[in-house]
């Protein structure tokens, strides 16, 4: 079982907090019958908590579970904290993947196995991954793999995380604006 989120009494941005009740649903997956979606942690009510970084070999986390896999990160990962601006949480996400044997690259290629989607992902990386049939996954999907609750094959066949907003890009040079309804 995935360990519970640890308590955090500090004030955090709304997108970086969640209650223990939502700890298993940080990111909603696309489902045409659902009218709500999110690509980040959403607070409900009660005590604030934060994502607990898994460590290989501790609390059921499987060391080396991501061996040989290449990942590309897009978007922000406020659940993980650290960094700022367009780098919010990316260093910690990269460290998480590398700690479990995966490799993180900067651009989508034929060698990419997964694109990890955070809040407000880049339209270019999402578009390239979709065109190449590379699975889009989120933090929760990776967390389930790390804790042995799902396999890489399982998460690659799940619906992609629903994207509600794309990044405006560096200094507003985003390729697509207000087109999230297409994803």
Short mmCIF file of C-alpha atoms in Angstrom, two decimals:
data_model
loop_
_atom_site.label_atom_id
_atom_site.label_comp_id
_atom_site.label_asym_id
_atom_site.label_seq_id
_atom_site.Cartn_x
_atom_site.Cartn_y
_atom_site.Cartn_z
CA UNK A 1 0.00 0.00 0.00
CA UNK A 2 1.20 3.50 -0.75
CA UNK A 3 2.25 5.21 2.47
CA UNK A 4 0.05 8.11 3.61
CA UNK A 5 1.08 11.66 2.89
CA UNK A 6 3.01 13.27 5.69
CA UNK A 7 1.57 16.21 7.59
CA UNK A 8 2.59 19.71 6.64
CA UNK A 9 1.39 22.55 8.82
CA UNK A 10 3.16 25.23 6.75
CA UNK A 11 1.03 27.34 4.47
CA UNK A 12 1.49 26.16 0.87
CA UNK A 13 -0.06 27.26 -2.41
CA UNK A 14 -3.49 25.67 -2.91
CA UNK A 15 -2.18 23.57 -5.80
CA UNK A 16 0.48 22.05 -3.55
CA UNK A 17 -1.77 20.69 -0.82
CA UNK A 18 -4.29 17.93 -0.41
CA UNK A 19 -6.08 16.07 2.33
CA UNK A 20 -5.25 12.50 3.16
CA UNK A 21 -8.58 11.57 1.58
CA UNK A 22 -7.36 12.84 -1.80
CA UNK A 23 -3.85 11.44 -1.51
CA UNK A 24 -4.75 8.63 -3.90
CA UNK A 25 -6.20 11.00 -6.49
CA UNK A 26 -3.73 13.81 -7.02
CA UNK A 27 -4.43 13.89 -10.76
CA UNK A 28 -7.69 12.95 -12.44
CA UNK A 29 -7.53 10.82 -15.56
CA UNK A 30 -9.42 11.62 -18.72
CA UNK A 31 -12.89 10.17 -18.82
CA UNK A 32 -15.46 11.61 -21.22
CA UNK A 33 -18.27 10.91 -18.75
CA UNK A 34 -16.66 13.04 -16.04
CA UNK A 35 -17.06 16.79 -16.06
CA UNK A 36 -14.34 17.55 -13.51
CA UNK A 37 -10.61 17.20 -13.86
CA UNK A 38 -7.34 18.43 -12.46
CA UNK A 39 -3.68 18.11 -13.22
CA UNK A 40 -2.44 18.98 -9.74
CA UNK A 41 -3.13 18.36 -6.09
CA UNK A 42 -6.41 19.99 -5.13
CA UNK A 43 -7.27 20.80 -1.51
CA UNK A 44 -10.60 19.66 -0.14
CA UNK A 45 -10.86 20.38 3.55
CA UNK A 46 -9.19 19.33 6.75
CA UNK A 47 -5.54 19.03 7.65
CA UNK A 48 -3.08 19.97 4.91
CA UNK A 49 -0.65 17.28 3.77
CA UNK A 50 2.07 16.95 1.15
CA UNK A 51 3.40 14.23 -1.10
CA UNK A 52 5.95 12.03 0.64
CA UNK A 53 8.94 11.26 -1.58
CA UNK A 54 9.43 7.49 -1.73
CA UNK A 55 12.89 6.07 -1.14
CA UNK A 56 14.08 2.85 -2.78
CA UNK A 57 13.67 -0.13 -0.47
CA UNK A 58 11.62 1.75 2.15
CA UNK A 59 7.88 1.52 2.88
CA UNK A 60 7.29 -0.89 0.02
CA UNK A 61 9.09 1.20 -2.62
CA UNK A 62 10.80 -1.15 -5.10
CA UNK A 63 14.40 -0.25 -5.92
CA UNK A 64 15.23 -0.30 -9.64
CA UNK A 65 11.60 -0.56 -10.76
CA UNK A 66 12.19 2.08 -13.48
CA UNK A 67 15.46 0.58 -14.78
CA UNK A 68 15.98 1.08 -18.50
CA UNK A 69 13.06 3.50 -18.92
CA UNK A 70 13.39 7.00 -20.40
CA UNK A 71 11.13 9.78 -19.21
CA UNK A 72 10.48 13.35 -20.31
CA UNK A 73 8.96 15.84 -17.86
CA UNK A 74 6.51 18.53 -18.88
CA UNK A 75 4.64 20.98 -16.71
CA UNK A 76 5.03 21.88 -13.07
CA UNK A 77 5.02 19.54 -10.08
CA UNK A 78 3.95 21.71 -7.13
CA UNK A 79 3.13 18.57 -5.10
CA UNK A 80 6.87 17.94 -4.82
CA UNK A 81 7.92 21.51 -4.05
CA UNK A 82 11.34 22.97 -4.71
CA UNK A 83 12.41 25.28 -7.49
CA UNK A 84 10.32 28.07 -8.85
CA UNK A 85 8.85 29.43 -12.03
CA UNK A 86 8.94 26.95 -14.92
CA UNK A 87 11.14 24.61 -12.85
CA UNK A 88 8.70 24.12 -9.94
CA UNK A 89 9.16 20.57 -8.65
CA UNK A 90 11.02 19.31 -11.75
CA UNK A 91 14.34 18.73 -9.99
CA UNK A 92 12.62 16.60 -7.35
CA UNK A 93 10.64 14.69 -9.99
CA UNK A 94 13.85 14.03 -11.91
CA UNK A 95 15.56 12.83 -8.71
CA UNK A 96 12.59 10.57 -7.93
CA UNK A 97 12.76 8.89 -11.34
CA UNK A 98 16.55 8.56 -11.27
CA UNK A 99 16.50 7.13 -7.70
CA UNK A 100 14.39 4.25 -9.03
CA UNK A 101 16.60 3.61 -12.06
CA UNK A 102 14.91 5.70 -14.75
CA UNK A 103 16.54 8.26 -17.00
CA UNK A 104 15.15 11.76 -17.60
CA UNK A 105 15.78 13.52 -20.90
CA UNK A 106 14.75 16.97 -22.04
CA UNK A 107 12.92 16.23 -25.27
CA UNK A 108 10.56 13.63 -26.69
CA UNK A 109 12.23 11.17 -29.06
CA UNK A 110 11.74 7.68 -30.38
CA UNK A 111 13.67 6.41 -27.33
CA UNK A 112 11.26 8.02 -24.84
CA UNK A 113 9.13 5.49 -22.93
CA UNK A 114 6.90 7.88 -20.94
CA UNK A 115 6.09 11.59 -20.72
CA UNK A 116 5.31 12.64 -17.15
CA UNK A 117 2.64 15.33 -17.19
CA UNK A 118 2.40 17.91 -14.43
CA UNK A 119 0.27 21.00 -14.02
CA UNK A 120 0.13 23.20 -17.16
CA UNK A 121 2.27 20.98 -19.42
CA UNK A 122 3.90 22.17 -22.62
CA UNK A 123 1.77 21.67 -25.72
CA UNK A 124 4.79 20.78 -27.84
CA UNK A 125 5.91 17.82 -25.67
CA UNK A 126 2.34 16.57 -25.26
CA UNK A 127 1.74 16.84 -29.00
CA UNK A 128 4.98 15.05 -29.89
CA UNK A 129 4.30 12.26 -27.38
CA UNK A 130 0.77 11.79 -28.70
CA UNK A 131 1.98 11.71 -32.31
CA UNK A 132 4.56 9.05 -31.40
CA UNK A 133 2.09 7.06 -29.25
CA UNK A 134 4.22 7.58 -26.15
CA UNK A 135 2.14 7.19 -22.98
CA UNK A 136 1.38 10.26 -20.89
CA UNK A 137 1.48 9.49 -17.16
CA UNK A 138 1.27 11.46 -13.93
CA UNK A 139 2.89 11.43 -10.50
CA UNK A 140 0.31 9.05 -9.05
CA UNK A 141 0.83 6.50 -11.80
CA UNK A 142 4.58 6.52 -11.15
CA UNK A 143 3.95 6.26 -7.42
CA UNK A 144 1.79 3.16 -7.96
CA UNK A 145 4.56 1.54 -10.04
CA UNK A 146 7.20 2.44 -7.45
CA UNK A 147 5.09 0.77 -4.74
CA UNK A 148 4.31 -2.34 -6.80
CA UNK A 149 0.60 -1.56 -7.19
CA UNK A 150 0.84 -1.32 -10.97
CA UNK A 151 3.30 -2.29 -13.67
CA UNK A 152 4.77 -0.05 -16.35
CA UNK A 153 2.56 -1.91 -18.83
CA UNK A 154 -0.48 -1.12 -16.67
CA UNK A 155 0.16 2.62 -16.59
CA UNK A 156 1.01 2.78 -20.29
CA UNK A 157 -2.44 1.43 -21.15
CA UNK A 158 -4.36 3.70 -18.75
CA UNK A 159 -6.12 6.82 -20.05
CA UNK A 160 -3.81 9.82 -20.22
CA UNK A 161 -4.10 12.46 -17.52
CA UNK A 162 -6.70 15.03 -18.51
CA UNK A 163 -5.04 18.31 -19.42
CA UNK A 164 -7.11 21.38 -18.62
CA UNK A 165 -4.48 24.06 -19.31
CA UNK A 166 -1.28 24.21 -21.30
CA UNK A 167 1.67 26.32 -20.29
CA UNK A 168 1.88 29.74 -21.91
CA UNK A 169 5.54 28.84 -22.48
CA UNK A 170 8.69 30.67 -21.60
CA UNK A 171 7.88 34.40 -21.61
CA UNK A 172 4.52 33.71 -23.23
CA UNK A 173 5.82 31.96 -26.36
CA UNK A 174 3.59 28.88 -25.97
CA UNK A 175 2.65 27.11 -29.19
CA UNK A 176 -0.97 26.57 -28.22
CA UNK A 177 -3.19 28.66 -26.02
CA UNK A 178 -6.64 27.77 -24.74
CA UNK A 179 -6.70 24.51 -26.65
CA UNK A 180 -6.79 22.15 -23.68
CA UNK A 181 -10.34 21.08 -24.55
CA UNK A 182 -8.84 19.11 -27.46
CA UNK A 183 -6.88 16.90 -25.04
#
